[in-house]
Amino acid sequence: MLFKEAGIVFLSVLTLFTSAQLSAQTDKPMSKQTLYYIPHTHWEGAVFKTREEYLDMGLPNILKAIHLLKKYPDYKFTLDQVAYFRPFLERYPEEAAAFKQFVKEGRLQIVGGMDVMPDDVKSGGELFVRQMQYGKEYCREQLGVDVTVSWMLDTFGHHPQMPQLLKLAGFKSFWFCRGVPTSKMPSEFLWRGIDGTDIPAFWIPGFYGLFYGPPDKPAEFTKFFKDRFNYLNPFARGSERVGLAGVDVSEPEGYVPPLVEQFNRSADTPFTIHFSVPTEFESVVSKRKDLPVFSNDLNPIFQGTYSSRAELKQVTREVEQQLITAEKLSAVSNWLGAHGDDKGLTDAWEPVLFNQTHDLASGVMTDHVYEDVKRGYDIAAQVAKETTDSRWDSIAARIDTRGDGIPVVVFNTLGWPRTDMAQADVGFADRSCRAVEIMDSTGKPVTSQFSKVERYEDGTIKRAKVLFVARDIPAMGYSTYHILAKSTEPGRPSEGASENTLENEYYRVTVDRATG
């Protein structure tokens, strides 16, 4: 169905109803019903504009919402995304007290409970859990609320592990628009995850701006609301309806509250418009005993986004692992008594979490936003590297590395034993080293080879990168090796020796540099 009002077009994949059908539904006698009307604004983290440009557009909308909450005692508003309202509280401290008071009263409801409205399919599970930890912790500490409404209105599909993850994080409901498999889906149901966990789900037919932008004339306003209320009839399981009023970076509508009051005073209106927040409608639905159960994937949609700007998806996983490694080394370093300031590392997670915004993780941003996203990853990666280096130095300084040769400590940051390639950079000022030998912690030699070597004029080694196999490094533990300088190269022929030759006890292979 398509609605076009106030310059806004709403598209829906739902069942189309003829005007005769709508008229027939409208003409049916019915008791006074209730529309739970939820004003909100969907802040775009970044897509056509950068994060800062969208904040410049969006923060005044929060000011407008606070103004309307002060002016109209029955008015309510819904906000999501810590990355949106945290800057508001920091940049408008004079309004912070009113903001927090309205949150306490329940008239300004915080939903989402995450840094952004993330993609939950393309991002890894670690980042999704971090989203919830970061957002819910901020809301508890700064606003005194535990966010229980998962608000994923614009996210591009949802995987079937979501019910379990959300429930474990303390969410009590899941609100969404995209991904239903059929136009005959009810708007309220129980979504069952692959482990059997159920969570109340609220699908928004007609999308999240269905009730946004009504006409400002009473008669037209009434028709607008009646048409949309009737549009929701096929999807509702009770006499109540829920309708969202807000679009992308939309300004709260100051002209609507008086018109709602006038609408409700009219004796011939078939329903009452009730300014609401999501948990109010959840409470109504929770009393129903016949909610259908849906157990499936809410995918796939927008399949092209799985591969668009693939390099961003790659760097997401790289930086995620770099930050986790830095955290692990910080934890071990602190345990050993070498405490450091980890605030920079905590802050470095935020740009990575922000870049999981549904548009950014999907790679559908404009080019100048893409460049801004890359800068966010670069900052996080640099902090991760600096933290890893400094914390590893503090750990290594506490390891007994006594023994002949150059000590090399290999640390395994995984939660299970690991055997893998390791590389050490070594240098020699003494012109007597022609080869190296690597010994493990028991004194046994380890197979090794040069990946790069730089020699003095007489053929002795100046610098080298040495590859070797580090075997059975314990989980979150280390092994110590020693690199010994040798004045002769064992097994190497005295004549015709060159860097083009590989040999073992059975074969010698020499590669012609000119021909390969």
Short mmCIF file of C-alpha atoms in Angstrom, two decimals:
data_model
loop_
_atom_site.label_atom_id
_atom_site.label_comp_id
_atom_site.label_asym_id
_atom_site.label_seq_id
_atom_site.Cartn_x
_atom_site.Cartn_y
_atom_site.Cartn_z
CA MET A 1 0.00 0.00 0.00
CA LEU A 2 1.20 3.51 -0.71
CA PHE A 3 0.43 6.64 1.33
CA LYS A 4 1.56 10.05 0.23
CA GLU A 5 0.96 12.87 2.65
CA ALA A 6 2.97 16.00 3.43
CA GLY A 7 5.55 15.09 0.81
CA ILE A 8 6.25 11.69 2.39
CA VAL A 9 5.70 8.39 0.62
CA PHE A 10 5.08 5.20 2.58
CA LEU A 11 5.44 1.85 0.89
CA SER A 12 4.31 -1.48 2.25
CA VAL A 13 4.47 -5.03 0.96
CA LEU A 14 1.26 -5.87 2.73
CA THR A 15 -2.10 -6.97 1.39
CA LEU A 16 -3.83 -4.29 -0.66
CA PHE A 17 -7.40 -3.39 0.22
CA THR A 18 -9.86 -1.76 -2.10
CA SER A 19 -11.65 1.41 -1.11
CA ALA A 20 -14.87 -0.61 -0.89
CA GLN A 21 -13.29 -2.99 1.61
CA LEU A 22 -11.96 -0.12 3.68
CA SER A 23 -15.35 1.54 3.57
CA ALA A 24 -17.02 -1.67 4.67
CA GLN A 25 -14.63 -1.97 7.59
CA THR A 26 -15.18 1.65 8.52
CA ASP A 27 -18.96 1.28 8.43
CA LYS A 28 -18.99 -1.68 10.82
CA PRO A 29 -20.26 -0.73 14.25
CA MET A 30 -17.56 -1.08 16.84
CA SER A 31 -16.96 -0.09 20.44
CA LYS A 32 -14.57 2.73 21.23
CA GLN A 33 -11.11 1.49 20.41
CA THR A 34 -7.67 2.90 21.18
CA LEU A 35 -4.78 3.93 18.97
CA TYR A 36 -1.54 3.83 20.92
CA TYR A 37 0.15 6.71 19.13
CA ILE A 38 3.97 6.81 19.50
CA PRO A 39 5.78 9.96 18.35
CA HIS A 40 9.47 9.28 17.66
CA THR A 41 12.27 10.28 15.32
CA HIS A 42 14.59 7.92 13.49
CA TRP A 43 18.08 9.40 13.60
CA GLU A 44 20.24 8.27 10.71
CA GLY A 45 23.70 7.67 12.19
CA ALA A 46 25.35 8.17 8.80
CA VAL A 47 24.44 7.32 5.23
CA PHE A 48 23.96 10.36 2.98
CA LYS A 49 25.66 12.60 5.52
CA THR A 50 28.39 11.99 8.07
CA ARG A 51 27.75 11.35 11.74
CA GLU A 52 28.44 14.95 12.69
CA GLU A 53 26.28 16.32 9.88
CA TYR A 54 23.34 14.18 11.02
CA LEU A 55 23.87 15.29 14.62
CA ASP A 56 23.68 18.87 13.43
CA MET A 57 20.31 18.04 11.86
CA GLY A 58 19.01 15.76 14.58
CA LEU A 59 19.87 17.35 17.93
CA PRO A 60 17.40 20.24 17.45
CA ASN A 61 14.67 17.59 17.12
CA ILE A 62 15.38 16.41 20.66
CA LEU A 63 15.12 20.03 21.81
CA LYS A 64 11.71 20.20 20.10
CA ALA A 65 10.59 16.99 21.81
CA ILE A 66 11.62 18.36 25.24
CA HIS A 67 9.71 21.55 24.45
CA LEU A 68 6.53 19.61 23.62
CA LEU A 69 6.88 17.45 26.74
CA LYS A 70 7.03 20.62 28.81
CA LYS A 71 4.10 22.22 27.02
CA TYR A 72 1.64 19.30 26.84
CA PRO A 73 1.25 17.10 29.95
CA ASP A 74 -0.23 14.20 27.92
CA TYR A 75 2.50 14.25 25.27
CA LYS A 76 5.04 11.41 25.11
CA PHE A 77 8.07 10.72 22.97
CA THR A 78 10.40 7.81 22.17
CA LEU A 79 14.17 8.06 21.58
CA ASP A 80 16.73 5.44 20.62
CA GLN A 81 20.50 5.18 20.00
CA VAL A 82 22.98 6.29 22.63
CA ALA A 83 25.11 7.79 19.85
CA TYR A 84 22.20 10.22 19.29
CA PHE A 85 21.06 11.33 22.73
CA ARG A 86 24.44 11.14 24.49
CA PRO A 87 25.76 14.08 22.39
CA PHE A 88 22.54 15.94 23.21
CA LEU A 89 23.13 15.60 26.95
CA GLU A 90 26.76 16.64 26.52
CA ARG A 91 26.11 19.63 24.26
CA TYR A 92 22.91 20.89 25.92
CA PRO A 93 23.64 20.42 29.62
CA GLU A 94 21.03 23.04 30.47
CA GLU A 95 18.33 20.60 29.28
CA ALA A 96 19.83 17.46 30.85
CA ALA A 97 17.78 17.76 34.06
CA ALA A 98 14.48 18.02 32.16
CA PHE A 99 15.52 15.17 29.87
CA LYS A 100 16.28 12.88 32.80
CA GLN A 101 13.10 13.88 34.64
CA PHE A 102 10.91 13.02 31.65
CA VAL A 103 12.72 9.68 31.37
CA LYS A 104 12.03 9.03 35.05
CA GLU A 105 8.34 9.88 34.60
CA GLY A 106 8.06 7.51 31.64
CA ARG A 107 6.97 10.22 29.22
CA LEU A 108 10.29 10.13 27.38
CA GLN A 109 11.08 6.49 26.79
CA ILE A 110 14.55 5.31 25.86
CA VAL A 111 14.48 2.27 23.57
CA GLY A 112 17.05 0.36 21.55
CA GLY A 113 19.55 0.04 24.38
CA MET A 114 22.51 0.12 21.98
CA ASP A 115 24.99 2.65 20.68
CA VAL A 116 23.26 2.67 17.29
CA MET A 117 20.54 0.80 15.44
CA PRO A 118 22.93 -1.87 14.16
CA ASP A 119 22.84 -4.41 11.44
CA ASP A 120 22.44 -7.71 13.27
CA VAL A 121 23.28 -10.06 10.37
CA LYS A 122 26.55 -8.83 8.85
CA SER A 123 28.24 -7.86 12.09
CA GLY A 124 29.76 -10.61 14.20
CA GLY A 125 28.19 -11.85 17.43
CA GLU A 126 30.91 -10.19 19.52
CA LEU A 127 30.07 -6.74 18.17
CA PHE A 128 26.33 -7.28 18.66
CA VAL A 129 26.85 -8.24 22.31
CA ARG A 130 29.14 -5.22 22.75
CA GLN A 131 26.37 -3.00 21.35
CA MET A 132 24.04 -4.15 24.10
CA GLN A 133 26.65 -3.92 26.84
CA TYR A 134 27.72 -0.43 25.82
CA GLY A 135 24.22 0.99 25.35
CA LYS A 136 22.54 -0.55 28.36
CA GLU A 137 25.43 0.34 30.67
CA TYR A 138 25.30 3.99 29.60
CA CYS A 139 21.53 4.17 30.11
CA ARG A 140 21.76 2.58 33.56
CA GLU A 141 24.60 4.80 34.74
CA GLN A 142 23.55 8.11 33.21
CA LEU A 143 19.75 7.87 33.09
CA GLY A 144 18.93 5.29 35.75
CA VAL A 145 16.92 3.07 33.39
CA ASP A 146 17.30 -0.48 32.14
CA VAL A 147 16.24 -0.43 28.49
CA THR A 148 13.98 -3.41 27.71
CA VAL A 149 12.64 -2.49 24.24
CA SER A 150 14.75 -3.67 21.30
CA TRP A 151 14.07 -1.07 18.60
CA MET A 152 15.31 -2.30 15.20
CA LEU A 153 12.90 -0.44 12.92
CA ASP A 154 15.18 0.19 9.94
CA THR A 155 17.58 -2.77 10.17
CA PHE A 156 17.96 -4.90 7.04
CA GLY A 157 16.72 -8.29 8.24
CA HIS A 158 17.19 -10.31 11.44
CA HIS A 159 18.74 -13.70 12.17
CA PRO A 160 16.95 -16.39 14.23
CA GLN A 161 19.42 -16.28 17.12
CA MET A 162 18.12 -12.84 18.07
CA PRO A 163 15.39 -13.93 20.54
CA GLN A 164 17.95 -15.72 22.72
CA LEU A 165 20.52 -12.90 22.58
CA LEU A 166 17.95 -10.23 23.37
CA LYS A 167 16.38 -12.17 26.22
CA LEU A 168 19.78 -12.88 27.78
CA ALA A 169 20.54 -9.14 27.63
CA GLY A 170 17.32 -8.29 29.48
CA PHE A 171 15.16 -7.15 26.56
CA LYS A 172 11.46 -7.92 26.83
CA SER A 173 10.30 -7.07 23.31
CA PHE A 174 11.48 -6.71 19.73
CA TRP A 175 10.11 -3.99 17.41
CA PHE A 176 10.91 -4.09 13.69
CA CYS A 177 9.70 -3.26 10.18
CA ARG A 178 11.71 -5.30 7.69
CA GLY A 179 11.92 -9.01 6.97
CA VAL A 180 8.47 -10.55 7.36
CA PRO A 181 8.07 -13.50 4.97
CA THR A 182 4.43 -12.86 4.08
CA SER A 183 1.99 -9.99 3.89
CA LYS A 184 -0.43 -11.97 6.05
CA MET A 185 1.75 -11.78 9.16
CA PRO A 186 0.03 -10.47 12.30
CA SER A 187 1.54 -7.33 13.74
CA GLU A 188 1.99 -8.90 17.20
CA PHE A 189 3.38 -12.40 17.74
CA LEU A 190 5.95 -14.43 19.64
CA TRP A 191 9.23 -14.85 17.82
CA ARG A 192 10.89 -18.15 18.72
CA GLY A 193 14.64 -18.46 18.30
CA ILE A 194 16.54 -21.55 17.23
CA ASP A 195 17.18 -22.50 20.88
CA GLY A 196 13.47 -22.26 21.76
CA THR A 197 13.55 -18.81 23.39
CA ASP A 198 10.42 -16.70 22.79
CA ILE A 199 10.29 -12.91 22.75
CA PRO A 200 7.22 -10.74 22.06
CA ALA A 201 7.66 -9.25 18.60
CA PHE A 202 5.94 -6.15 17.20
CA TRP A 203 5.97 -5.78 13.44
CA ILE A 204 5.04 -2.32 12.14
CA PRO A 205 2.91 -2.62 8.95
CA GLY A 206 3.14 0.46 6.78
CA PHE A 207 6.56 1.22 8.27
CA TYR A 208 7.56 3.51 11.12
CA GLY A 209 6.17 6.71 9.64
CA LEU A 210 2.59 5.57 9.03
CA PHE A 211 1.05 8.25 11.25
CA TYR A 212 3.61 10.99 10.59
CA GLY A 213 2.69 14.16 8.71
CA PRO A 214 -1.10 14.42 9.14
CA PRO A 215 -2.93 17.46 7.67
CA ASP A 216 -3.36 20.41 10.02
CA LYS A 217 -7.08 20.88 9.25
CA PRO A 218 -9.41 19.03 11.68
CA ALA A 219 -11.55 17.28 9.06
CA GLU A 220 -8.58 16.15 7.01
CA PHE A 221 -6.72 15.20 10.19
CA THR A 222 -9.62 12.97 11.22
CA LYS A 223 -9.76 11.26 7.83
CA PHE A 224 -5.99 10.74 7.85
CA PHE A 225 -6.10 8.92 11.21
CA LYS A 226 -9.22 6.90 10.38
CA ASP A 227 -7.75 5.66 7.10
CA ARG A 228 -4.52 4.55 8.72
CA PHE A 229 -6.27 3.02 11.71
CA ASN A 230 -8.43 0.96 9.36
CA TYR A 231 -5.35 0.01 7.34
CA LEU A 232 -4.03 -1.77 10.45
CA ASN A 233 -7.21 -3.81 11.01
CA PRO A 234 -6.13 -6.97 9.12
CA PHE A 235 -2.90 -7.24 11.11
CA ALA A 236 -4.12 -6.67 14.67
CA ARG A 237 -5.31 -9.45 17.01
CA GLY A 238 -7.19 -7.18 19.42
CA SER A 239 -9.20 -3.98 19.43
CA GLU A 240 -6.12 -1.84 20.08
CA ARG A 241 -3.73 -0.58 17.43
CA VAL A 242 -0.25 0.88 17.64
CA GLY A 243 0.89 3.58 15.27
CA LEU A 244 4.32 5.20 14.96
CA ALA A 245 4.75 8.83 13.98
CA GLY A 246 8.27 9.66 12.89
CA VAL A 247 10.54 9.33 9.87
CA ASP A 248 14.24 9.79 9.19
CA VAL A 249 15.66 12.73 11.17
CA SER A 250 12.10 14.03 11.56
CA GLU A 251 11.09 16.98 13.70
CA PRO A 252 8.40 16.32 16.33
CA GLU A 253 5.09 17.77 15.18
CA GLY A 254 4.08 20.62 17.45
CA TYR A 255 0.72 21.15 15.77
CA VAL A 256 -0.51 17.61 16.44
CA PRO A 257 -1.31 17.61 20.22
CA PRO A 258 -4.17 20.17 19.96
CA LEU A 259 -5.63 18.29 17.00
CA VAL A 260 -5.44 15.00 18.94
CA GLU A 261 -7.32 16.62 21.82
CA GLN A 262 -9.99 17.90 19.43
CA PHE A 263 -10.24 14.47 17.76
CA ASN A 264 -10.75 12.75 21.11
CA ARG A 265 -13.51 15.19 22.13
CA SER A 266 -15.56 14.31 19.07
CA ALA A 267 -18.40 11.91 19.87
CA ASP A 268 -18.44 10.19 16.47
CA THR A 269 -14.82 9.03 16.32
CA PRO A 270 -14.56 5.21 16.50
CA PHE A 271 -11.33 5.25 18.51
CA THR A 272 -9.29 7.37 20.92
CA ILE A 273 -5.79 8.57 20.13
CA HIS A 274 -3.60 7.94 23.16
CA PHE A 275 -0.11 9.44 23.29
CA SER A 276 1.98 6.45 24.20
CA VAL A 277 5.38 4.79 24.50
CA PRO A 278 6.18 1.23 23.40
CA THR A 279 5.98 -0.43 26.82
CA GLU A 280 2.35 0.72 27.24
CA PHE A 281 1.26 -1.17 24.15
CA GLU A 282 3.42 -4.14 25.17
CA SER A 283 1.47 -4.29 28.44
CA VAL A 284 -1.81 -4.42 26.55
CA VAL A 285 -0.64 -7.21 24.24
CA SER A 286 0.84 -9.23 27.12
CA LYS A 287 -2.71 -9.86 28.41
CA ARG A 288 -3.67 -11.68 25.22
CA LYS A 289 -3.62 -15.45 25.39
CA ASP A 290 -3.68 -16.33 21.70
CA LEU A 291 -0.49 -14.80 20.31
CA PRO A 292 0.75 -16.86 17.36
CA VAL A 293 4.30 -18.22 17.43
CA PHE A 294 6.66 -17.58 14.53
CA SER A 295 9.89 -19.56 14.32
CA ASN A 296 11.96 -18.56 11.36
CA ASP A 297 14.53 -16.23 9.86
CA LEU A 298 13.45 -12.64 9.13
CA ASN A 299 15.72 -12.64 6.07
CA PRO A 300 16.92 -12.22 3.43
CA ILE A 301 16.34 -8.70 2.18
CA PHE A 302 18.62 -6.35 0.26
CA GLN A 303 20.96 -9.22 -0.64
CA GLY A 304 23.34 -6.86 -2.42
CA THR A 305 24.34 -5.33 0.90
CA TYR A 306 26.10 -8.55 1.92
CA SER A 307 28.90 -7.84 -0.56
CA SER A 308 28.79 -4.07 -1.14
CA ARG A 309 31.96 -2.31 0.04
CA ALA A 310 33.34 -5.68 1.15
CA GLU A 311 36.57 -4.10 2.39
CA LEU A 312 34.62 -2.48 5.24
CA LYS A 313 33.29 -5.86 6.31
CA GLN A 314 36.85 -7.20 6.29
CA VAL A 315 38.30 -4.33 8.32
CA THR A 316 35.43 -4.65 10.81
CA ARG A 317 36.57 -8.15 11.71
CA GLU A 318 40.24 -7.18 11.73
CA VAL A 319 39.78 -4.24 14.09
CA GLU A 320 37.37 -6.23 16.26
CA GLN A 321 40.06 -8.88 16.79
CA GLN A 322 42.75 -6.26 17.39
CA LEU A 323 40.68 -4.63 20.13
CA ILE A 324 39.87 -7.97 21.74
CA THR A 325 43.58 -8.90 21.75
CA ALA A 326 44.43 -5.56 23.36
CA GLU A 327 41.77 -6.15 26.01
CA LYS A 328 43.07 -9.61 26.81
CA LEU A 329 46.63 -8.39 27.22
CA SER A 330 45.37 -5.51 29.38
CA ALA A 331 43.54 -7.95 31.63
CA VAL A 332 46.63 -10.15 32.03
CA SER A 333 48.84 -7.10 32.61
CA ASN A 334 46.49 -5.80 35.31
CA TRP A 335 46.42 -9.23 36.93
CA LEU A 336 50.20 -9.19 37.08
CA GLY A 337 50.09 -5.83 38.83
CA ALA A 338 51.08 -3.61 35.91
CA HIS A 339 47.91 -1.51 35.93
CA GLY A 340 47.39 0.92 33.08
CA ASP A 341 44.77 3.38 31.87
CA ASP A 342 42.33 1.39 29.74
CA LYS A 343 39.91 4.25 29.09
CA GLY A 344 41.41 4.87 25.67
CA LEU A 345 40.76 1.26 24.76
CA THR A 346 37.16 1.50 25.96
CA ASP A 347 36.69 4.65 23.89
CA ALA A 348 38.22 2.95 20.85
CA TRP A 349 35.34 0.47 20.74
CA GLU A 350 32.77 3.22 20.16
CA PRO A 351 33.67 4.13 16.53
CA VAL A 352 33.66 0.41 15.68
CA LEU A 353 30.23 -0.01 17.30
CA PHE A 354 28.99 3.11 15.53
CA ASN A 355 30.14 1.73 12.18
CA GLN A 356 27.77 -1.22 12.70
CA THR A 357 24.86 1.15 11.99
CA HIS A 358 22.61 -0.71 9.56
CA ASP A 359 23.49 1.54 6.62
CA LEU A 360 27.22 1.56 7.29
CA ALA A 361 27.63 -2.18 7.94
CA SER A 362 25.66 -2.75 4.74
CA GLY A 363 27.95 -0.48 2.73
CA VAL A 364 25.19 1.70 1.28
CA MET A 365 26.66 5.06 2.29
CA THR A 366 27.81 7.83 -0.03
CA ASP A 367 31.51 8.14 -0.81
CA HIS A 368 32.34 10.99 1.58
CA VAL A 369 30.62 9.11 4.41
CA TYR A 370 32.64 6.02 3.44
CA GLU A 371 35.86 8.00 3.95
CA ASP A 372 34.61 9.13 7.36
CA VAL A 373 33.83 5.52 8.32
CA LYS A 374 37.36 4.44 7.37
CA ARG A 375 38.83 7.16 9.59
CA GLY A 376 36.85 5.77 12.51
CA TYR A 377 38.33 2.33 11.95
CA ASP A 378 41.83 3.80 11.60
CA ILE A 379 41.54 5.52 14.98
CA ALA A 380 40.34 2.33 16.69
CA ALA A 381 43.09 0.23 15.05
CA GLN A 382 45.79 2.66 16.14
CA VAL A 383 44.61 2.61 19.75
CA ALA A 384 44.45 -1.18 19.68
CA LYS A 385 48.04 -1.40 18.37
CA GLU A 386 49.41 1.06 20.90
CA THR A 387 47.64 -0.69 23.76
CA THR A 388 48.76 -4.13 22.59
CA ASP A 389 52.38 -2.99 22.34
CA SER A 390 52.49 -1.28 25.73
CA ARG A 391 50.63 -3.99 27.62
CA TRP A 392 52.65 -6.75 26.02
CA ASP A 393 55.85 -4.98 27.03
CA SER A 394 54.66 -4.91 30.63
CA ILE A 395 53.84 -8.63 30.51
CA ALA A 396 57.09 -9.63 28.80
CA ALA A 397 59.10 -7.70 31.39
CA ARG A 398 57.77 -10.10 34.04
CA ILE A 399 58.70 -13.29 32.18
CA ASP A 400 61.95 -15.08 33.00
CA THR A 401 63.77 -15.19 29.66
CA ARG A 402 67.22 -16.13 30.90
CA GLY A 403 69.28 -18.38 28.64
CA ASP A 404 71.73 -18.29 25.74
CA GLY A 405 70.80 -16.29 22.69
CA ILE A 406 68.06 -13.80 21.90
CA PRO A 407 64.86 -14.54 23.87
CA VAL A 408 61.58 -14.59 21.96
CA VAL A 409 58.26 -14.98 23.80
CA VAL A 410 55.21 -16.16 21.86
CA PHE A 411 51.82 -15.39 23.51
CA ASN A 412 48.57 -17.11 22.54
CA THR A 413 45.54 -14.85 23.05
CA LEU A 414 43.04 -17.56 22.13
CA GLY A 415 41.06 -19.63 24.61
CA TRP A 416 42.53 -22.92 23.42
CA PRO A 417 46.06 -24.28 22.72
CA ARG A 418 47.47 -23.19 19.40
CA THR A 419 50.18 -24.27 16.95
CA ASP A 420 50.97 -21.69 14.30
CA MET A 421 53.68 -19.79 12.45
CA ALA A 422 55.57 -17.11 14.38
CA GLN A 423 58.01 -14.50 13.14
CA ALA A 424 60.87 -12.79 14.92
CA ASP A 425 62.95 -9.81 13.76
CA VAL A 426 66.60 -10.07 14.79
CA GLY A 427 69.75 -8.04 14.14
CA PHE A 428 73.49 -8.63 14.66
CA ALA A 429 76.28 -6.09 14.96
CA ASP A 430 78.93 -8.82 15.40
CA ARG A 431 80.07 -9.98 11.94
CA SER A 432 80.22 -13.63 12.82
CA CYS A 433 76.60 -14.74 12.38
CA ARG A 434 76.02 -16.71 9.21
CA ALA A 435 72.97 -18.67 10.36
CA VAL A 436 70.58 -18.93 13.29
CA GLU A 437 69.14 -21.77 15.29
CA ILE A 438 65.98 -21.57 17.38
CA MET A 439 65.60 -23.57 20.57
CA ASP A 440 62.32 -24.14 22.43
CA SER A 441 61.87 -23.94 26.21
CA THR A 442 63.12 -27.54 26.64
CA GLY A 443 66.29 -26.88 24.65
CA LYS A 444 65.19 -28.72 21.52
CA PRO A 445 65.83 -27.15 18.10
CA VAL A 446 62.84 -25.79 16.19
CA THR A 447 62.52 -25.84 12.41
CA SER A 448 62.95 -22.34 11.02
CA GLN A 449 63.71 -20.38 7.88
CA PHE A 450 64.40 -16.83 6.82
CA SER A 451 61.55 -14.89 5.22
CA LYS A 452 63.91 -11.97 4.67
CA VAL A 453 67.64 -11.53 5.32
CA GLU A 454 70.06 -8.63 4.93
CA ARG A 455 73.81 -9.41 4.98
CA TYR A 456 77.07 -7.55 5.39
CA GLU A 457 79.59 -7.50 2.54
CA ASP A 458 81.27 -10.63 3.86
CA GLY A 459 78.05 -12.61 3.84
CA THR A 460 77.36 -12.50 7.57
CA ILE A 461 73.85 -11.61 8.72
CA LYS A 462 72.98 -8.00 9.57
CA ARG A 463 69.19 -8.27 9.95
CA ALA A 464 66.67 -11.04 9.36
CA LYS A 465 63.06 -12.04 9.72
CA VAL A 466 62.94 -15.60 10.99
CA LEU A 467 59.88 -17.81 10.60
CA PHE A 468 59.36 -20.79 12.88
CA VAL A 469 56.56 -23.06 14.06
CA ALA A 470 55.44 -22.32 17.62
CA ARG A 471 53.88 -25.55 18.84
CA ASP A 472 51.24 -26.12 21.51
CA ILE A 473 51.21 -22.62 23.00
CA PRO A 474 48.79 -22.87 25.94
CA ALA A 475 45.49 -20.99 25.98
CA MET A 476 46.03 -17.38 27.14
CA GLY A 477 49.61 -18.39 27.83
CA TYR A 478 53.09 -18.22 26.37
CA SER A 479 56.21 -20.17 25.43
CA THR A 480 59.78 -18.88 25.40
CA TYR A 481 62.26 -19.53 22.59
CA HIS A 482 65.90 -18.52 22.12
CA ILE A 483 67.56 -17.58 18.84
CA LEU A 484 71.23 -18.54 18.69
CA ALA A 485 73.72 -17.01 16.23
CA LYS A 486 75.84 -19.57 14.36
CA SER A 487 79.15 -18.89 12.63
CA THR A 488 78.54 -21.66 10.10
CA GLU A 489 75.49 -22.68 8.16
CA PRO A 490 74.77 -26.32 8.95
CA GLY A 491 74.15 -28.53 5.96
CA ARG A 492 74.92 -25.79 3.47
CA PRO A 493 77.45 -26.66 0.75
CA SER A 494 80.67 -24.69 0.87
CA GLU A 495 80.65 -24.06 -2.85
CA GLY A 496 77.87 -22.61 -4.94
CA ALA A 497 75.98 -21.53 -1.83
CA SER A 498 73.36 -18.90 -2.50
CA GLU A 499 70.08 -17.52 -1.24
CA ASN A 500 68.44 -19.25 -4.20
CA THR A 501 68.98 -22.68 -2.68
CA LEU A 502 66.72 -24.78 -0.48
CA GLU A 503 67.93 -28.11 0.82
CA ASN A 504 67.27 -30.85 3.31
CA GLU A 505 68.89 -34.21 3.93
CA TYR A 506 67.39 -35.60 0.72
CA TYR A 507 67.18 -32.82 -1.84
CA ARG A 508 68.77 -29.56 -2.87
CA VAL A 509 66.82 -27.17 -5.11
CA THR A 510 68.43 -24.12 -6.70
CA VAL A 511 66.30 -21.55 -8.48
CA ASP A 512 67.72 -19.55 -11.38
CA ARG A 513 67.01 -15.88 -10.53
CA ALA A 514 66.89 -14.89 -14.17
CA THR A 515 64.32 -17.39 -15.35
CA GLY A 516 62.62 -18.61 -12.20
#
